[in-house]
Structures are given as C-alpha cells and as structure tokens.
mmCIF file of C-alpha atoms in Angstrom:
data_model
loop_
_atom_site.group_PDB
_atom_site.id
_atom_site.type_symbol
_atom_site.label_atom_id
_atom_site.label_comp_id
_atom_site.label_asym_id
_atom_site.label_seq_id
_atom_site.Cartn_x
_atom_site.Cartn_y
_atom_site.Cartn_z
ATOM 1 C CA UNK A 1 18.474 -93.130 11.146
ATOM 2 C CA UNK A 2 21.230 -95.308 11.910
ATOM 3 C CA UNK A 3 21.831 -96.754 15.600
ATOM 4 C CA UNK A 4 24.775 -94.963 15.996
ATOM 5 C CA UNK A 5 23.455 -91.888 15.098
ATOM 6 C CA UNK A 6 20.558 -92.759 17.100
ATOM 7 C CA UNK A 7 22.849 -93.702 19.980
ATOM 8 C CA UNK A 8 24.960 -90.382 19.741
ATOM 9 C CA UNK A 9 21.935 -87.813 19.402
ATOM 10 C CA UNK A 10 20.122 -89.765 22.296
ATOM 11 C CA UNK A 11 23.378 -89.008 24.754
ATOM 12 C CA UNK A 12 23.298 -85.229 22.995
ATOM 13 C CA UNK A 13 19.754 -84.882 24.029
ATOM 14 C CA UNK A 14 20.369 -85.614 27.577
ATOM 15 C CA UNK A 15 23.204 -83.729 28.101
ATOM 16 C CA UNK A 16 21.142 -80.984 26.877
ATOM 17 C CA UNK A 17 18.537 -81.658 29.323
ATOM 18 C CA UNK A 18 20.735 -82.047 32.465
ATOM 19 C CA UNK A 19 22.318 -78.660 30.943
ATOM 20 C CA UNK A 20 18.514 -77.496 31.263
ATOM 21 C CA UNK A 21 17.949 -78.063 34.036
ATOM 22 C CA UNK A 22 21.845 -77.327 36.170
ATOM 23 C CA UNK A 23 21.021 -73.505 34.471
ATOM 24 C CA UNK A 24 17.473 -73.284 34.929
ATOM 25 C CA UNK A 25 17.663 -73.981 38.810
ATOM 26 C CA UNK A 26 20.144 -70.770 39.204
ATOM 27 C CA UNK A 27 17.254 -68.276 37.998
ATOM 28 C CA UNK A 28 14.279 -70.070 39.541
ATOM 29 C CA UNK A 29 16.211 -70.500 42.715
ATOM 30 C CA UNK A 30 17.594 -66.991 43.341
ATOM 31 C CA UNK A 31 15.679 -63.823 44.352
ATOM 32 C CA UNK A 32 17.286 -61.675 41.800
ATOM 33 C CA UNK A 33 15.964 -61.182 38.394
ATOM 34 C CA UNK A 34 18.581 -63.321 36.316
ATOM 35 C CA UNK A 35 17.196 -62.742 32.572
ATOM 36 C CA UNK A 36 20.039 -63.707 30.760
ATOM 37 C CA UNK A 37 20.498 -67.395 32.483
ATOM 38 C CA UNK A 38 16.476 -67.594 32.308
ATOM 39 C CA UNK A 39 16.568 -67.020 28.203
ATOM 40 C CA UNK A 40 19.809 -69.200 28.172
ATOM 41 C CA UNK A 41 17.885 -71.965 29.865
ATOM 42 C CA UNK A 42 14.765 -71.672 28.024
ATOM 43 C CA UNK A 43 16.866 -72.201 25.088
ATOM 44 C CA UNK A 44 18.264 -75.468 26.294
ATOM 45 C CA UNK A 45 14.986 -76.429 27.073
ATOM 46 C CA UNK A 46 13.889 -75.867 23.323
ATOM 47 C CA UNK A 47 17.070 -77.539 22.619
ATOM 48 C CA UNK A 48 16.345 -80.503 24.111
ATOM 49 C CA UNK A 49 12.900 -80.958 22.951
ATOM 50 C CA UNK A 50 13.754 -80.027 19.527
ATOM 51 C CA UNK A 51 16.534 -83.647 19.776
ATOM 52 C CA UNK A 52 14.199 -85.420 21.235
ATOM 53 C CA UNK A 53 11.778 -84.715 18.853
ATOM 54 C CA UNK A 54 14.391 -85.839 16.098
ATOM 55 C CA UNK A 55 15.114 -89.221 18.282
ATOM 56 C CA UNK A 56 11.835 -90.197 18.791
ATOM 57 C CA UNK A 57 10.735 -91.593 15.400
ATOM 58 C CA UNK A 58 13.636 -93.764 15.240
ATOM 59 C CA UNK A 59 13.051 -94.995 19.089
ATOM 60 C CA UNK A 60 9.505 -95.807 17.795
ATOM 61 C CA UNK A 61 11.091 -97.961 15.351
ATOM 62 C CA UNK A 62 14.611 -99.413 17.091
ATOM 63 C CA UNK A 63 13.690 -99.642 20.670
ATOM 64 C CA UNK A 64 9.534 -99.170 21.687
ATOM 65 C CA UNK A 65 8.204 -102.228 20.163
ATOM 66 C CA UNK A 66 11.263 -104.224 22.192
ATOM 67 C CA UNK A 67 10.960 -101.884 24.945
ATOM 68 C CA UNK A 68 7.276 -103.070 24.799
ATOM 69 C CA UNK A 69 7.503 -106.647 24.630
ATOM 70 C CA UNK A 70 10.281 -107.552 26.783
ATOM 71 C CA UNK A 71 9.237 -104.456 30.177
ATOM 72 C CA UNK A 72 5.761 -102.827 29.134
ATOM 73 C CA UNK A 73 6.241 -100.912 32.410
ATOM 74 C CA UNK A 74 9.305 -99.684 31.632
ATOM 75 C CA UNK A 75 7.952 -98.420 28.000
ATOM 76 C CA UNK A 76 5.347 -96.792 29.711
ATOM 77 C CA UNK A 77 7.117 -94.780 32.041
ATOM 78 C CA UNK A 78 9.105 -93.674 28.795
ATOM 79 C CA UNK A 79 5.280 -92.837 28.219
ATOM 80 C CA UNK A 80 4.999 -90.380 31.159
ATOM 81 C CA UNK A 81 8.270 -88.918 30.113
ATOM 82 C CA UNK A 82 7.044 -87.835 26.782
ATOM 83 C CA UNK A 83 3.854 -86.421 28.245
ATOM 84 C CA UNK A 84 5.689 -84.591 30.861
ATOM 85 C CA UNK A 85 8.219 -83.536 28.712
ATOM 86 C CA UNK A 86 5.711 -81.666 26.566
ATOM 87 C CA UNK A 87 4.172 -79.908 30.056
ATOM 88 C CA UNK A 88 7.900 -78.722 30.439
ATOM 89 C CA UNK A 89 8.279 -77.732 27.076
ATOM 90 C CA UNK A 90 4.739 -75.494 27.224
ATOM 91 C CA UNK A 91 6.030 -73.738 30.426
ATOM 92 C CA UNK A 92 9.220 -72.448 29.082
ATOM 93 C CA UNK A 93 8.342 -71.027 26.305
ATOM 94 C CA UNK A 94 5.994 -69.409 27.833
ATOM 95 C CA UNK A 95 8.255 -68.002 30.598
ATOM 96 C CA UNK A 96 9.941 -66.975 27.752
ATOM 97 C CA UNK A 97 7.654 -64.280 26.747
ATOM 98 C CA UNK A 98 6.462 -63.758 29.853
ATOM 99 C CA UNK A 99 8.494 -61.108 32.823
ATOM 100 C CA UNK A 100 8.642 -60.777 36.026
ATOM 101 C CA UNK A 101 6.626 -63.346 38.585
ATOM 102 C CA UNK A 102 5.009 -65.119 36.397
ATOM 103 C CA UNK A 103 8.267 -65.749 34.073
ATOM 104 C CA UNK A 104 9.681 -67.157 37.692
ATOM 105 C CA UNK A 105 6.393 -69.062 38.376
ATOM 106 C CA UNK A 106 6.310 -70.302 34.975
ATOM 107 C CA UNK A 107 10.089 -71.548 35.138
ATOM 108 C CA UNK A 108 9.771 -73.063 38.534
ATOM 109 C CA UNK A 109 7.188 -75.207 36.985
ATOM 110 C CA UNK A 110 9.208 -75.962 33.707
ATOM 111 C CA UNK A 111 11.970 -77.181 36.540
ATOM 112 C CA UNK A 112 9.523 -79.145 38.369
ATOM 113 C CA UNK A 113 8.399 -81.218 35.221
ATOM 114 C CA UNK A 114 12.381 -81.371 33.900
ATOM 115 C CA UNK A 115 13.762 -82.997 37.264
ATOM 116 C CA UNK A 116 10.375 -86.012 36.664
ATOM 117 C CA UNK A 117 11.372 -86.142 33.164
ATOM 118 C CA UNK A 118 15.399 -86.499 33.777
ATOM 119 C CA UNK A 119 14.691 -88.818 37.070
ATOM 120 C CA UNK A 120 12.385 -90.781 34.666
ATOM 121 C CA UNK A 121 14.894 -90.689 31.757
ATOM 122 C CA UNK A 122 17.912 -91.963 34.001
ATOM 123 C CA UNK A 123 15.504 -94.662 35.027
ATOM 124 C CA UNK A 124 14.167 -96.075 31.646
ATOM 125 C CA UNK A 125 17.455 -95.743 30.589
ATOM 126 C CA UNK A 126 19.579 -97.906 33.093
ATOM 127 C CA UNK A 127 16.433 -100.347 33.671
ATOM 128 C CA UNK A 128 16.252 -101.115 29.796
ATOM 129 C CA UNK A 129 19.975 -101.485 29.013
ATOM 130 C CA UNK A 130 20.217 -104.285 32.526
ATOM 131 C CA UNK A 131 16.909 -106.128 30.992
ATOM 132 C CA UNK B 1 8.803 -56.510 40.228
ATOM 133 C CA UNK B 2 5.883 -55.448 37.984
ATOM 134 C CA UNK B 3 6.261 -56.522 34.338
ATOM 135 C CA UNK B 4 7.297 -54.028 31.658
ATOM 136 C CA UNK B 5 4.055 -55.472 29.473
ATOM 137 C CA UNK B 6 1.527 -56.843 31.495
ATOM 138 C CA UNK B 7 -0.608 -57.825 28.594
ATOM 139 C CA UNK B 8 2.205 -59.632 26.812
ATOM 140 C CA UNK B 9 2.654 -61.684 30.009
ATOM 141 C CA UNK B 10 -0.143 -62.638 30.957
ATOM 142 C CA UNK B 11 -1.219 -63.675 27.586
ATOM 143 C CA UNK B 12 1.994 -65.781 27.510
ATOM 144 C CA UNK B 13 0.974 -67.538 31.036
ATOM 145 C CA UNK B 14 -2.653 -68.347 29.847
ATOM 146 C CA UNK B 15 -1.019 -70.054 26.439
ATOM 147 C CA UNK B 16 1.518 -72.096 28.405
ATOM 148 C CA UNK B 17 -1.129 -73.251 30.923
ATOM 149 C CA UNK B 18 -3.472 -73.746 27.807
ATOM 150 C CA UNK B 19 -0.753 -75.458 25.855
ATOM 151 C CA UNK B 20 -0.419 -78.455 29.118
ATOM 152 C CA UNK B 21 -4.214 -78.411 29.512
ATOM 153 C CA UNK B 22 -4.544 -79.380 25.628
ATOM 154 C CA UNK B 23 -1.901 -81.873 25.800
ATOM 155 C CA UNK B 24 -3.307 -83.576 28.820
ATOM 156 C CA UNK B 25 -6.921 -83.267 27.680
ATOM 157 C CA UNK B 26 -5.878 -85.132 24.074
ATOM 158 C CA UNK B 27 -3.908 -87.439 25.564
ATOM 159 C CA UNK B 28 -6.581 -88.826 27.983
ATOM 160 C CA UNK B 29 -8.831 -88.532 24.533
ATOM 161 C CA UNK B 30 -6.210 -90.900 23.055
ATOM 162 C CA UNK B 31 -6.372 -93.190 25.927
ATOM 163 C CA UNK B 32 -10.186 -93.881 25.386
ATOM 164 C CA UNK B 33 -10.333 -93.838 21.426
ATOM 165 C CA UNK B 34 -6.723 -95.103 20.154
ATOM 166 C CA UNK B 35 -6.301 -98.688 18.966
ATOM 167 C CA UNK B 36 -3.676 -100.987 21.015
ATOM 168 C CA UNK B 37 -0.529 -100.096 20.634
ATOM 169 C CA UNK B 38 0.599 -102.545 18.006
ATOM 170 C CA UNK B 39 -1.188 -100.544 15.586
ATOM 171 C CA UNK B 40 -0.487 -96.888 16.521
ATOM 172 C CA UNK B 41 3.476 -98.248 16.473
ATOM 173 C CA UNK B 42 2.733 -98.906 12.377
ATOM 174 C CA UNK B 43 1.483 -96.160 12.031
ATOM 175 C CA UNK B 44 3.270 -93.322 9.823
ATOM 176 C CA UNK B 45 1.954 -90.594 11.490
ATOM 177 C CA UNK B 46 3.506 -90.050 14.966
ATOM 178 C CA UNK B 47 0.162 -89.158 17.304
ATOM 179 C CA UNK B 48 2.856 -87.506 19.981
ATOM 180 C CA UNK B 49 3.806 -85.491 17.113
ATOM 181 C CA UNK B 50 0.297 -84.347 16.639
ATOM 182 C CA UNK B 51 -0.631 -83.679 20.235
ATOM 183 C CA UNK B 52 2.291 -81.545 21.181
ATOM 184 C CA UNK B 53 1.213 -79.472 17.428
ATOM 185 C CA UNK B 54 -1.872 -78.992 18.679
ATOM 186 C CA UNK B 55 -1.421 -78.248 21.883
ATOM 187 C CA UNK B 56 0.701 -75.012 20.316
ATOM 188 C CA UNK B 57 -2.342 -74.166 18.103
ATOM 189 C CA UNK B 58 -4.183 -73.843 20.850
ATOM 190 C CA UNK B 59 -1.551 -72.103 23.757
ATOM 191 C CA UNK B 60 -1.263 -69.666 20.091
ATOM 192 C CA UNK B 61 -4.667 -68.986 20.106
ATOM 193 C CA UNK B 62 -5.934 -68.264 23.306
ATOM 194 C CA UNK B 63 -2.562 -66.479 24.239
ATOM 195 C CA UNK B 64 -3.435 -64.497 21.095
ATOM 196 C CA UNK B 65 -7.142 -63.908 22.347
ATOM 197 C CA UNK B 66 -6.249 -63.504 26.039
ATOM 198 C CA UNK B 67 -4.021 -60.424 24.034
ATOM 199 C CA UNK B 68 -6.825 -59.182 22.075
ATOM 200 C CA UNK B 69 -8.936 -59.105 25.248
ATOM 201 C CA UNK B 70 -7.071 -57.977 28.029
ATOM 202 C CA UNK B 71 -6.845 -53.879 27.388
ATOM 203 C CA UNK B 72 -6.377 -52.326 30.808
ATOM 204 C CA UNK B 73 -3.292 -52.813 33.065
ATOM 205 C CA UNK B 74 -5.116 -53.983 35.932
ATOM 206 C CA UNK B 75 -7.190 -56.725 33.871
ATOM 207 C CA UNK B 76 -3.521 -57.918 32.910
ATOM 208 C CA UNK B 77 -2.656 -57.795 36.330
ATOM 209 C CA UNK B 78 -5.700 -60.042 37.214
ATOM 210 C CA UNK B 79 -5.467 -62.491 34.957
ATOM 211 C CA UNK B 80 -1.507 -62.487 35.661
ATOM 212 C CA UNK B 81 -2.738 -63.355 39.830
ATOM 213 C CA UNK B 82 -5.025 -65.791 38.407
ATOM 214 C CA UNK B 83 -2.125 -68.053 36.156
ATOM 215 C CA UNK B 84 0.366 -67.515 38.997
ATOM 216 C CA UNK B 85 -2.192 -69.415 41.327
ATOM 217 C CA UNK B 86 -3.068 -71.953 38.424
ATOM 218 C CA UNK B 87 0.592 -72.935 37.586
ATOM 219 C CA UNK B 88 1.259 -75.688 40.157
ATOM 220 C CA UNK B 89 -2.600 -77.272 40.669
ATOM 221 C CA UNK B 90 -2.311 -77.791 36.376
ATOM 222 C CA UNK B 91 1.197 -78.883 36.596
ATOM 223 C CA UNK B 92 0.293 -81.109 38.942
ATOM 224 C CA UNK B 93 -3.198 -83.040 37.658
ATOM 225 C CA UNK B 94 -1.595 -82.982 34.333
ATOM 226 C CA UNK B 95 1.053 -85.111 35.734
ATOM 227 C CA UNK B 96 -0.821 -87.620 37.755
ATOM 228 C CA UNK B 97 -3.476 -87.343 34.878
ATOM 229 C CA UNK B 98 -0.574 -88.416 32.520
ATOM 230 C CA UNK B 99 0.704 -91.471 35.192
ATOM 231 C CA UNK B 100 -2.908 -93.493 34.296
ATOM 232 C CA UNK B 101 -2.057 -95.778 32.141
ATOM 233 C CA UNK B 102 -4.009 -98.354 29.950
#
C-alpha cells in the first residue's frame, strides 16, 4: 500500500468512526426505541473496523516501528486503541442481533469504548505528527 | 420493552461479552509469552489479526451454545438480567486490563 493511499484510507477510517459514534449516541441516548439509527450505526461501526483492519498492516510497516523508536508511549497508546477498538467492535455486533435492553445496554457500551478509542486516536494522531 | 426473541438475544449478549473476554484474556496471554516487539513487527502474520479471529470463534460458539441451551422464555430472560449487569464491570476490566503495558 502506498502512503497516499495509506494516508487517504486512514482519514476515511476516522471519519467513519466519528460518524459512529455522532449516530450511535442518538439511539443510546434517547428513551425511544430508534432501530433504524441503531442498525445504521452498527454498520458504521463495522465500517470502521473493517478500514482499519485494511490500514493496519501497512501502519505496521510505514509508521509502528518509527512510532516505536522515536515515542514508545505514544505507540502504545495506539496499543490500547487497537485493543479497545476490538471491545467496541464485539459489542456492536452483538447489539446487532440482540433487541430491546440489552441491544441499548450493549450499544451504550460499544459508545463507551468508541469515545476512548476516538479520544485516543485524536491523541496518537496529533502527538505523532508534532514529534 | 420485552424482546421479540429472547433466546436470540441473549445468546447475542453472552457472545459479545465472550467475544471482549477472549480478546482481553489472549492479549494478556500475549503479554507474558510474545517475543519483544522487534520480532512480532517481522513477523508475516499479524497476531492482532489473530486475536480479534478468535475472539469471534469463540463469541460464535458460546452464543451458539448459550442458543442451544437456553429453551424456556424465562431462562432467556435470566441470562438476558445476568449480561445486562455484566456489560459495564467487563467493559471496564477489559479496558484497564488492556492499559498494562510491558
């Protein structure tokens, strides 16, 4: 994978999460049973795990080992990302097959996780490029 | 507001809670038996890659047992009670468990 593509899939990914997240706060905040955003949002979700997934190699290969060398702390809260990432990632789909509370509890959760992992992302992200 | 398939959702809770409880559990495996990270960079095979695989397998499988096990409406209903309690103490240790680092 090329750097630009590597550069423009990497700004797709987190527009996809923020997207996540902006439309899964609507269902998981509001008393009324909101389906359609819920699926919607569970769907960005998938979305942006399934880019990230498709990034990650090629940040393995581009930007850890630099990431590594030059702010190990940095590269390992891009650690705790992944990992929480992956917690996210397990809620929604199950709140995707699951209804009613538990769909809600489930979501709230996937939220939770997705605000650490963005807050996290937005971090590594402006701390690496100053460095 | 009761769920249209109790069974279906509560065996959908117990494989999402499963699937974060694998990942976590592997990952702290990882932690104690991976080599330094130099190595695990050259590697070809991505070990996040692997982790988040299994940790599917296994939300799957006992999703698909919790399924096969769960018959009555109000044994669905308990283990529904039980994942609602469970979401946010998991969510939770996984993430601190996930902040140790080496």
């Amino acid at each position: 994978m090329s750097l630009l593509l590597f550069t423009v899939l990497g700004r797709l990914h987190g527009l996809l999460g923020v997207l996540a997240l902006a439309l899964l706060a609507h269902p998981v905040l509001s008393k009324r049973n909101l389906r359609l955003w819920e699926r919607g949002a569970i769907g960005l979700i998938a979305a942006a795990g399934l880019s990230g997934m498709v990034i990650y190699p090629a940040y393995r290969r581009l930007h850890k080992p630099d990431l590594l060398e030059r702010a190990p702390d940095v590269a390992l809260a891009f650690e705790w990302k992944e990992h929480v990432a992956a917690f996210a990632l397990c809620l929604a789909l199950g709140a995707a097959l699951a209804e009613g509370a538990l769909a809600k509890r489930l979501l709230a959760g996937a939220l939770a996780a997705g605000l650490l992992v963005a807050g996290l992302g937005v971090w590594v992200g402006s701390v690496s490029a100053a460095r | 507001m009761p769920a249209a398939d109790p069974r279906r959702s509560a065996a959908a809770g117990v494989g999402a809670l499963t699937g974060v409880v694998s990942y976590a559990v592997q990952r702290l495996v990882d932690l104690v038996t991976a080599p330094d990270v130099g190595p695990v960079l050259a590697q070809l095979t991505i070990p996040y890659f692997w982790r988040c695989a299994f940790a599917l397998l296994h939300a799957i499988l006992a999703g698909m047992l919790c399924y096969l096990a769960v018959r009555e409406p109000d044994e669905a209903a308990a283990v529904e009670r039980a994942v609602l309690g469970l979401v946010w103490p998991v969510l939770a240790l996984g993430v601190l468990a996930m902040g140790i680092w080496p």
